[in-house]
Amino acid sequence: MLIEYLYSKIHRATVTDANLNYIGSITIDEELMDLANLKVGQKVDILNVTNGERFQTYTIKGERGKRNICLNGAAAHKASIGDKVIIVAYAHMTDEEYNNFEPSIVIVDENNNPVNQKHYSAV
């Protein structure tokens, strides 16, 4: 049986832009994507800590080192520049896979600089 578990997250990132005139998705700094083990086009949940909105979209790679977190298209209505968001990805795993997996947790500061990266063991 497959159960959906936490795969990775970027914790309390600051939204740096909101672009209504884009097809859709969230643009994330390439370095933050690498640290969180996120892939281009991967489905993510966006949890807006500032206003309580929760929605799904997919990832687009942003320029490495720019620390941009940009909501695009319809998602731009769900957050404002300066909002704090948590970006979460999940994976379907068997019990065996889950017991040998550690999700990547990337904690960032107010400028989206990574300040800590944690791996939480399921056991």
mmCIF file of N, CA and C in Angstrom:
data_model
loop_
_atom_site.group_PDB
_atom_site.id
_atom_site.type_symbol
_atom_site.label_atom_id
_atom_site.label_comp_id
_atom_site.label_asym_id
_atom_site.label_seq_id
_atom_site.Cartn_x
_atom_site.Cartn_y
_atom_site.Cartn_z
ATOM 1 N N MET A 1 0.845 -1.173 0.000
ATOM 2 C CA MET A 1 0.000 0.000 0.000
ATOM 3 C C MET A 1 0.896 1.244 0.000
ATOM 4 N N LEU A 2 0.489 2.244 -0.750
ATOM 5 C CA LEU A 2 1.196 3.514 -0.771
ATOM 6 C C LEU A 2 0.448 4.529 0.081
ATOM 7 N N ILE A 3 1.190 5.231 0.909
ATOM 8 C CA ILE A 3 0.643 6.302 1.738
ATOM 9 C C ILE A 3 1.423 7.566 1.416
ATOM 10 N N GLU A 4 0.747 8.702 1.412
ATOM 11 C CA GLU A 4 1.406 9.972 1.093
ATOM 12 C C GLU A 4 2.044 10.561 2.347
ATOM 13 N N TYR A 5 3.354 10.834 2.247
ATOM 14 C CA TYR A 5 4.129 11.379 3.368
ATOM 15 C C TYR A 5 4.849 12.653 2.943
ATOM 16 N N LEU A 6 5.295 13.402 3.936
ATOM 17 C CA LEU A 6 6.112 14.592 3.674
ATOM 18 C C LEU A 6 7.383 14.183 2.939
ATOM 19 N N TYR A 7 7.660 14.857 1.844
ATOM 20 C CA TYR A 7 8.875 14.633 1.049
ATOM 21 C C TYR A 7 9.895 15.731 1.346
ATOM 22 N N SER A 8 9.429 16.980 1.301
ATOM 23 C CA SER A 8 10.323 18.098 1.586
ATOM 24 C C SER A 8 9.522 19.356 1.845
ATOM 25 N N LYS A 9 10.196 20.352 2.422
ATOM 26 C CA LYS A 9 9.543 21.654 2.557
ATOM 27 C C LYS A 9 10.578 22.755 2.691
ATOM 28 N N ILE A 10 10.159 23.934 2.250
ATOM 29 C CA ILE A 10 10.900 25.174 2.480
ATOM 30 C C ILE A 10 10.049 25.951 3.466
ATOM 31 N N HIS A 11 10.608 26.219 4.637
ATOM 32 C CA HIS A 11 9.827 26.733 5.756
ATOM 33 C C HIS A 11 9.947 28.253 5.901
ATOM 34 N N ARG A 12 8.799 28.927 5.831
ATOM 35 C CA ARG A 12 8.638 30.365 6.054
ATOM 36 C C ARG A 12 9.447 31.222 5.073
ATOM 37 N N ALA A 13 9.335 30.881 3.798
ATOM 38 C CA ALA A 13 9.942 31.708 2.754
ATOM 39 C C ALA A 13 9.131 32.991 2.599
ATOM 40 N N THR A 14 9.783 34.029 2.140
ATOM 41 C CA THR A 14 9.129 35.319 1.909
ATOM 42 C C THR A 14 8.820 35.460 0.425
ATOM 43 N N VAL A 15 7.568 35.753 0.097
ATOM 44 C CA VAL A 15 7.171 35.975 -1.290
ATOM 45 C C VAL A 15 7.835 37.273 -1.773
ATOM 46 N N THR A 16 8.580 37.168 -2.869
ATOM 47 C CA THR A 16 9.296 38.335 -3.406
ATOM 48 C C THR A 16 8.605 38.955 -4.610
ATOM 49 N N ASP A 17 7.658 38.205 -5.219
ATOM 50 C CA ASP A 17 6.965 38.742 -6.387
ATOM 51 C C ASP A 17 5.670 37.944 -6.600
ATOM 52 N N ALA A 18 4.726 38.579 -7.263
ATOM 53 C CA ALA A 18 3.477 37.943 -7.661
ATOM 54 C C ALA A 18 3.168 38.428 -9.070
ATOM 55 N N ASN A 19 3.143 37.497 -10.027
ATOM 56 C CA ASN A 19 3.027 37.851 -11.433
ATOM 57 C C ASN A 19 1.748 37.245 -12.022
ATOM 58 N N LEU A 20 0.688 38.059 -12.075
ATOM 59 C CA LEU A 20 -0.588 37.594 -12.620
ATOM 60 C C LEU A 20 -0.502 37.216 -14.090
ATOM 61 N N ASN A 21 0.362 37.863 -14.842
ATOM 62 C CA ASN A 21 0.431 37.675 -16.287
ATOM 63 C C ASN A 21 1.376 36.559 -16.685
ATOM 64 N N TYR A 22 1.334 35.462 -15.938
ATOM 65 C CA TYR A 22 2.139 34.292 -16.252
ATOM 66 C C TYR A 22 1.203 33.100 -16.259
ATOM 67 N N ILE A 23 1.551 32.057 -16.948
ATOM 68 C CA ILE A 23 0.655 30.913 -17.117
ATOM 69 C C ILE A 23 0.311 30.256 -15.784
ATOM 70 N N GLY A 24 1.234 30.190 -14.860
ATOM 71 C CA GLY A 24 0.945 29.603 -13.557
ATOM 72 C C GLY A 24 2.174 29.037 -12.888
ATOM 73 N N SER A 25 2.064 28.699 -11.618
ATOM 74 C CA SER A 25 3.103 28.028 -10.858
ATOM 75 C C SER A 25 3.767 28.925 -9.815
ATOM 76 N N ILE A 26 4.837 28.388 -9.210
ATOM 77 C CA ILE A 26 5.657 29.143 -8.276
ATOM 78 C C ILE A 26 7.109 29.038 -8.733
ATOM 79 N N THR A 27 7.762 30.179 -8.865
ATOM 80 C CA THR A 27 9.173 30.211 -9.209
ATOM 81 C C THR A 27 9.966 30.231 -7.910
ATOM 82 N N ILE A 28 10.911 29.296 -7.795
ATOM 83 C CA ILE A 28 11.721 29.152 -6.590
ATOM 84 C C ILE A 28 13.184 29.199 -6.979
ATOM 85 N N ASP A 29 13.972 29.940 -6.218
ATOM 86 C CA ASP A 29 15.421 29.996 -6.407
ATOM 87 C C ASP A 29 15.972 28.575 -6.583
ATOM 88 N N GLU A 30 16.791 28.374 -7.604
ATOM 89 C CA GLU A 30 17.333 27.046 -7.924
ATOM 90 C C GLU A 30 18.088 26.424 -6.742
ATOM 91 N N GLU A 31 18.832 27.215 -5.992
ATOM 92 C CA GLU A 31 19.567 26.666 -4.850
ATOM 93 C C GLU A 31 18.604 26.129 -3.791
ATOM 94 N N LEU A 32 17.532 26.866 -3.518
ATOM 95 C CA LEU A 32 16.549 26.400 -2.543
ATOM 96 C C LEU A 32 15.865 25.126 -3.032
ATOM 97 N N MET A 33 15.592 25.055 -4.336
ATOM 98 C CA MET A 33 15.015 23.832 -4.894
ATOM 99 C C MET A 33 15.958 22.653 -4.692
ATOM 100 N N ASP A 34 17.243 22.863 -4.957
ATOM 101 C CA ASP A 34 18.225 21.788 -4.782
ATOM 102 C C ASP A 34 18.287 21.332 -3.327
ATOM 103 N N LEU A 35 18.334 22.285 -2.404
ATOM 104 C CA LEU A 35 18.403 21.942 -0.985
ATOM 105 C C LEU A 35 17.172 21.167 -0.522
ATOM 106 N N ALA A 36 16.021 21.498 -1.087
ATOM 107 C CA ALA A 36 14.774 20.836 -0.710
ATOM 108 C C ALA A 36 14.472 19.609 -1.578
ATOM 109 N N ASN A 37 15.373 19.276 -2.493
ATOM 110 C CA ASN A 37 15.171 18.138 -3.400
ATOM 111 C C ASN A 37 13.904 18.268 -4.235
ATOM 112 N N LEU A 38 13.576 19.489 -4.642
ATOM 113 C CA LEU A 38 12.423 19.735 -5.500
ATOM 114 C C LEU A 38 12.850 19.715 -6.958
ATOM 115 N N LYS A 39 12.004 19.191 -7.808
ATOM 116 C CA LYS A 39 12.251 19.130 -9.243
ATOM 117 C C LYS A 39 11.343 20.106 -9.977
ATOM 118 N N VAL A 40 11.768 20.529 -11.148
ATOM 119 C CA VAL A 40 10.953 21.399 -11.985
ATOM 120 C C VAL A 40 9.669 20.656 -12.359
ATOM 121 N N GLY A 41 8.550 21.334 -12.203
ATOM 122 C CA GLY A 41 7.261 20.753 -12.535
ATOM 123 C C GLY A 41 6.637 19.927 -11.425
ATOM 124 N N GLN A 42 7.319 19.804 -10.297
ATOM 125 C CA GLN A 42 6.796 19.005 -9.185
ATOM 126 C C GLN A 42 5.624 19.719 -8.520
ATOM 127 N N LYS A 43 4.595 18.959 -8.180
ATOM 128 C CA LYS A 43 3.434 19.515 -7.483
ATOM 129 C C LYS A 43 3.821 19.854 -6.046
ATOM 130 N N VAL A 44 3.402 21.040 -5.609
ATOM 131 C CA VAL A 44 3.653 21.477 -4.235
ATOM 132 C C VAL A 44 2.397 22.120 -3.666
ATOM 133 N N ASP A 45 2.292 22.052 -2.353
ATOM 134 C CA ASP A 45 1.280 22.814 -1.629
ATOM 135 C C ASP A 45 1.943 24.083 -1.131
ATOM 136 N N ILE A 46 1.219 25.181 -1.218
ATOM 137 C CA ILE A 46 1.685 26.459 -0.686
ATOM 138 C C ILE A 46 0.781 26.791 0.490
ATOM 139 N N LEU A 47 1.376 26.974 1.650
ATOM 140 C CA LEU A 47 0.652 27.310 2.868
ATOM 141 C C LEU A 47 1.034 28.738 3.230
ATOM 142 N N ASN A 48 0.107 29.662 3.072
ATOM 143 C CA ASN A 48 0.400 31.068 3.333
ATOM 144 C C ASN A 48 0.200 31.337 4.827
ATOM 145 N N VAL A 49 1.298 31.523 5.536
ATOM 146 C CA VAL A 49 1.260 31.765 6.978
ATOM 147 C C VAL A 49 0.618 33.122 7.266
ATOM 148 N N THR A 50 0.803 34.080 6.380
ATOM 149 C CA THR A 50 0.307 35.439 6.587
ATOM 150 C C THR A 50 -1.210 35.528 6.514
ATOM 151 N N ASN A 51 -1.826 34.901 5.494
ATOM 152 C CA ASN A 51 -3.275 35.068 5.326
ATOM 153 C C ASN A 51 -4.087 33.780 5.429
ATOM 154 N N GLY A 52 -3.432 32.649 5.653
ATOM 155 C CA GLY A 52 -4.144 31.394 5.836
ATOM 156 C C GLY A 52 -4.513 30.653 4.562
ATOM 157 N N GLU A 53 -4.231 31.203 3.392
ATOM 158 C CA GLU A 53 -4.539 30.521 2.128
ATOM 159 C C GLU A 53 -3.711 29.244 2.004
ATOM 160 N N ARG A 54 -4.319 28.234 1.388
ATOM 161 C CA ARG A 54 -3.640 26.978 1.087
ATOM 162 C C ARG A 54 -4.023 26.604 -0.339
ATOM 163 N N PHE A 55 -3.031 26.301 -1.176
ATOM 164 C CA PHE A 55 -3.322 25.944 -2.557
ATOM 165 C C PHE A 55 -2.194 25.112 -3.129
ATOM 166 N N GLN A 56 -2.463 24.505 -4.286
ATOM 167 C CA GLN A 56 -1.476 23.684 -4.965
ATOM 168 C C GLN A 56 -1.059 24.333 -6.266
ATOM 169 N N THR A 57 0.185 24.092 -6.642
ATOM 170 C CA THR A 57 0.701 24.533 -7.929
ATOM 171 C C THR A 57 1.894 23.644 -8.260
ATOM 172 N N TYR A 58 2.707 24.065 -9.212
ATOM 173 C CA TYR A 58 3.905 23.300 -9.561
ATOM 174 C C TYR A 58 5.105 24.239 -9.611
ATOM 175 N N THR A 59 6.288 23.663 -9.539
ATOM 176 C CA THR A 59 7.515 24.459 -9.412
ATOM 177 C C THR A 59 8.130 24.815 -10.757
ATOM 178 N N ILE A 60 8.720 25.997 -10.769
ATOM 179 C CA ILE A 60 9.564 26.470 -11.867
ATOM 180 C C ILE A 60 10.879 26.917 -11.244
ATOM 181 N N LYS A 61 11.980 26.581 -11.894
ATOM 182 C CA LYS A 61 13.302 26.941 -11.393
ATOM 183 C C LYS A 61 13.574 28.421 -11.625
ATOM 184 N N GLY A 62 13.925 29.118 -10.526
ATOM 185 C CA GLY A 62 14.322 30.510 -10.604
ATOM 186 C C GLY A 62 15.836 30.638 -10.641
ATOM 187 N N GLU A 63 16.299 31.837 -10.861
ATOM 188 C CA GLU A 63 17.734 32.087 -10.956
ATOM 189 C C GLU A 63 18.430 31.795 -9.631
ATOM 190 N N ARG A 64 19.495 30.998 -9.716
ATOM 191 C CA ARG A 64 20.264 30.600 -8.531
ATOM 192 C C ARG A 64 20.842 31.825 -7.821
ATOM 193 N N GLY A 65 20.627 31.865 -6.508
ATOM 194 C CA GLY A 65 21.220 32.910 -5.680
ATOM 195 C C GLY A 65 20.409 34.187 -5.572
ATOM 196 N N LYS A 66 19.346 34.317 -6.364
ATOM 197 C CA LYS A 66 18.522 35.538 -6.317
ATOM 198 C C LYS A 66 17.529 35.512 -5.162
ATOM 199 N N ARG A 67 17.275 34.326 -4.622
ATOM 200 C CA ARG A 67 16.383 34.120 -3.471
ATOM 201 C C ARG A 67 14.928 34.498 -3.760
ATOM 202 N N ASN A 68 14.543 34.397 -5.041
ATOM 203 C CA ASN A 68 13.182 34.747 -5.423
ATOM 204 C C ASN A 68 12.202 33.620 -5.113
ATOM 205 N N ILE A 69 11.052 34.021 -4.625
ATOM 206 C CA ILE A 69 9.882 33.164 -4.469
ATOM 207 C C ILE A 69 8.743 33.952 -5.109
ATOM 208 N N CYS A 70 8.358 33.537 -6.318
ATOM 209 C CA CYS A 70 7.370 34.298 -7.079
ATOM 210 C C CYS A 70 6.165 33.428 -7.400
ATOM 211 N N LEU A 71 4.992 33.901 -7.002
ATOM 212 C CA LEU A 71 3.749 33.222 -7.356
ATOM 213 C C LEU A 71 3.264 33.767 -8.689
ATOM 214 N N ASN A 72 2.919 32.852 -9.581
ATOM 215 C CA ASN A 72 2.573 33.214 -10.948
ATOM 216 C C ASN A 72 1.144 32.845 -11.284
ATOM 217 N N GLY A 73 0.559 33.572 -12.221
ATOM 218 C CA GLY A 73 -0.782 33.264 -12.700
ATOM 219 C C GLY A 73 -1.812 33.393 -11.593
ATOM 220 N N ALA A 74 -2.776 32.477 -11.584
ATOM 221 C CA ALA A 74 -3.864 32.535 -10.602
ATOM 222 C C ALA A 74 -3.334 32.488 -9.172
ATOM 223 N N ALA A 75 -2.217 31.802 -8.938
ATOM 224 C CA ALA A 75 -1.637 31.715 -7.592
ATOM 225 C C ALA A 75 -1.231 33.087 -7.055
ATOM 226 N N ALA A 76 -0.999 34.039 -7.953
ATOM 227 C CA ALA A 76 -0.614 35.386 -7.524
ATOM 228 C C ALA A 76 -1.724 36.062 -6.729
ATOM 229 N N HIS A 77 -2.961 35.591 -6.875
ATOM 230 C CA HIS A 77 -4.076 36.135 -6.094
ATOM 231 C C HIS A 77 -4.053 35.642 -4.649
ATOM 232 N N LYS A 78 -3.295 34.588 -4.383
ATOM 233 C CA LYS A 78 -3.314 33.927 -3.081
ATOM 234 C C LYS A 78 -2.265 34.449 -2.104
ATOM 235 N N ALA A 79 -1.374 35.328 -2.570
ATOM 236 C CA ALA A 79 -0.322 35.857 -1.694
ATOM 237 C C ALA A 79 0.125 37.220 -2.194
ATOM 238 N N SER A 80 0.641 37.998 -1.279
ATOM 239 C CA SER A 80 1.187 39.318 -1.597
ATOM 240 C C SER A 80 2.681 39.319 -1.331
ATOM 241 N N ILE A 81 3.372 40.221 -1.984
ATOM 242 C CA ILE A 81 4.801 40.381 -1.722
ATOM 243 C C ILE A 81 4.991 40.620 -0.225
ATOM 244 N N GLY A 82 5.923 39.888 0.353
ATOM 245 C CA GLY A 82 6.196 40.005 1.785
ATOM 246 C C GLY A 82 5.513 38.938 2.624
ATOM 247 N N ASP A 83 4.524 38.236 2.080
ATOM 248 C CA ASP A 83 3.866 37.157 2.826
ATOM 249 C C ASP A 83 4.863 36.045 3.122
ATOM 250 N N LYS A 84 4.655 35.377 4.240
ATOM 251 C CA LYS A 84 5.441 34.198 4.607
ATOM 252 C C LYS A 84 4.685 32.957 4.140
ATOM 253 N N VAL A 85 5.390 32.067 3.446
ATOM 254 C CA VAL A 85 4.775 30.841 2.955
ATOM 255 C C VAL A 85 5.625 29.626 3.314
ATOM 256 N N ILE A 86 4.952 28.490 3.399
ATOM 257 C CA ILE A 86 5.628 27.211 3.545
ATOM 258 C C ILE A 86 5.340 26.436 2.265
ATOM 259 N N ILE A 87 6.384 25.951 1.630
ATOM 260 C CA ILE A 87 6.265 25.214 0.374
ATOM 261 C C ILE A 87 6.500 23.742 0.712
ATOM 262 N N VAL A 88 5.491 22.907 0.451
ATOM 263 C CA VAL A 88 5.533 21.514 0.896
ATOM 264 C C VAL A 88 5.323 20.567 -0.283
ATOM 265 N N ALA A 89 6.142 19.522 -0.327
ATOM 266 C CA ALA A 89 5.961 18.454 -1.319
ATOM 267 C C ALA A 89 5.786 17.131 -0.578
ATOM 268 N N TYR A 90 5.021 16.247 -1.179
ATOM 269 C CA TYR A 90 4.737 14.938 -0.596
ATOM 270 C C TYR A 90 5.146 13.854 -1.582
ATOM 271 N N ALA A 91 5.301 12.640 -1.086
ATOM 272 C CA ALA A 91 5.612 11.496 -1.936
ATOM 273 C C ALA A 91 4.817 10.291 -1.445
ATOM 274 N N HIS A 92 4.412 9.447 -2.369
ATOM 275 C CA HIS A 92 3.740 8.204 -2.023
ATOM 276 C C HIS A 92 4.811 7.146 -1.762
ATOM 277 N N MET A 93 4.723 6.513 -0.601
ATOM 278 C CA MET A 93 5.735 5.529 -0.209
ATOM 279 C C MET A 93 5.085 4.311 0.426
ATOM 280 N N THR A 94 5.784 3.203 0.300
ATOM 281 C CA THR A 94 5.419 2.016 1.057
ATOM 282 C C THR A 94 5.928 2.207 2.487
ATOM 283 N N ASP A 95 5.495 1.359 3.392
ATOM 284 C CA ASP A 95 6.002 1.421 4.764
ATOM 285 C C ASP A 95 7.513 1.260 4.802
ATOM 286 N N GLU A 96 8.030 0.350 3.993
ATOM 287 C CA GLU A 96 9.479 0.122 3.956
ATOM 288 C C GLU A 96 10.224 1.371 3.475
ATOM 289 N N GLU A 97 9.719 1.980 2.408
ATOM 290 C CA GLU A 97 10.354 3.208 1.911
ATOM 291 C C GLU A 97 10.314 4.306 2.964
ATOM 292 N N TYR A 98 9.154 4.465 3.599
ATOM 293 C CA TYR A 98 8.994 5.488 4.630
ATOM 294 C C TYR A 98 9.973 5.289 5.782
ATOM 295 N N ASN A 99 10.169 4.063 6.199
ATOM 296 C CA ASN A 99 11.055 3.780 7.327
ATOM 297 C C ASN A 99 12.515 4.063 7.025
ATOM 298 N N ASN A 100 12.854 4.193 5.740
ATOM 299 C CA ASN A 100 14.241 4.476 5.346
ATOM 300 C C ASN A 100 14.388 5.840 4.679
ATOM 301 N N PHE A 101 13.424 6.728 4.903
ATOM 302 C CA PHE A 101 13.410 8.020 4.211
ATOM 303 C C PHE A 101 13.519 9.164 5.204
ATOM 304 N N GLU A 102 14.224 10.204 4.801
ATOM 305 C CA GLU A 102 14.329 11.423 5.603
ATOM 306 C C GLU A 102 13.946 12.617 4.738
ATOM 307 N N PRO A 103 12.823 13.270 5.048
ATOM 308 C CA PRO A 103 12.439 14.444 4.259
ATOM 309 C C PRO A 103 13.443 15.579 4.435
ATOM 310 N N SER A 104 13.577 16.404 3.415
ATOM 311 C CA SER A 104 14.448 17.582 3.480
ATOM 312 C C SER A 104 13.637 18.773 3.949
ATOM 313 N N ILE A 105 14.100 19.408 5.002
ATOM 314 C CA ILE A 105 13.446 20.592 5.552
ATOM 315 C C ILE A 105 14.446 21.742 5.454
ATOM 316 N N VAL A 106 14.111 22.743 4.661
ATOM 317 C CA VAL A 106 14.982 23.908 4.490
ATOM 318 C C VAL A 106 14.331 25.088 5.187
ATOM 319 N N ILE A 107 15.010 25.621 6.181
ATOM 320 C CA ILE A 107 14.523 26.789 6.917
ATOM 321 C C ILE A 107 15.283 28.001 6.386
ATOM 322 N N VAL A 108 14.519 29.044 6.042
ATOM 323 C CA VAL A 108 15.134 30.245 5.475
ATOM 324 C C VAL A 108 14.886 31.447 6.384
ATOM 325 N N ASP A 109 15.736 32.470 6.210
ATOM 326 C CA ASP A 109 15.545 33.713 6.959
ATOM 327 C C ASP A 109 14.604 34.639 6.190
ATOM 328 N N GLU A 110 14.454 35.861 6.656
ATOM 329 C CA GLU A 110 13.517 36.810 6.036
ATOM 330 C C GLU A 110 13.902 37.201 4.612
ATOM 331 N N ASN A 111 15.157 36.920 4.215
ATOM 332 C CA ASN A 111 15.608 37.206 2.851
ATOM 333 C C ASN A 111 15.728 35.944 2.001
ATOM 334 N N ASN A 112 15.132 34.858 2.478
ATOM 335 C CA ASN A 112 15.147 33.562 1.799
ATOM 336 C C ASN A 112 16.532 32.931 1.701
ATOM 337 N N ASN A 113 17.421 33.312 2.600
ATOM 338 C CA ASN A 113 18.719 32.649 2.690
ATOM 339 C C ASN A 113 18.559 31.410 3.560
ATOM 340 N N PRO A 114 19.060 30.264 3.113
ATOM 341 C CA PRO A 114 18.941 29.066 3.944
ATOM 342 C C PRO A 114 19.774 29.222 5.217
ATOM 343 N N VAL A 115 19.139 28.984 6.349
ATOM 344 C CA VAL A 115 19.851 29.102 7.627
ATOM 345 C C VAL A 115 19.996 27.739 8.291
ATOM 346 N N ASN A 116 19.215 26.767 7.843
ATOM 347 C CA ASN A 116 19.293 25.442 8.434
ATOM 348 C C ASN A 116 18.651 24.454 7.468
ATOM 349 N N GLN A 117 19.253 23.294 7.395
ATOM 350 C CA GLN A 117 18.658 22.219 6.615
ATOM 351 C C GLN A 117 18.613 21.002 7.517
ATOM 352 N N LYS A 118 17.434 20.440 7.654
ATOM 353 C CA LYS A 118 17.242 19.307 8.541
ATOM 354 C C LYS A 118 16.734 18.117 7.756
ATOM 355 N N HIS A 119 17.088 16.970 8.229
ATOM 356 C CA HIS A 119 16.522 15.730 7.699
ATOM 357 C C HIS A 119 15.904 15.019 8.889
ATOM 358 N N TYR A 120 14.632 14.732 8.794
ATOM 359 C CA TYR A 120 13.923 14.068 9.879
ATOM 360 C C TYR A 120 13.727 12.606 9.524
ATOM 361 N N SER A 121 14.218 11.748 10.352
ATOM 362 C CA SER A 121 14.049 10.330 10.138
ATOM 363 C C SER A 121 12.639 9.911 10.511
ATOM 364 N N ALA A 122 12.081 9.003 9.776
ATOM 365 C CA ALA A 122 10.735 8.515 10.051
ATOM 366 C C ALA A 122 10.726 7.565 11.246
ATOM 367 N N VAL A 123 11.877 7.043 11.603
ATOM 368 C CA VAL A 123 11.931 6.107 12.729
ATOM 369 C C VAL A 123 12.541 6.747 13.949
#
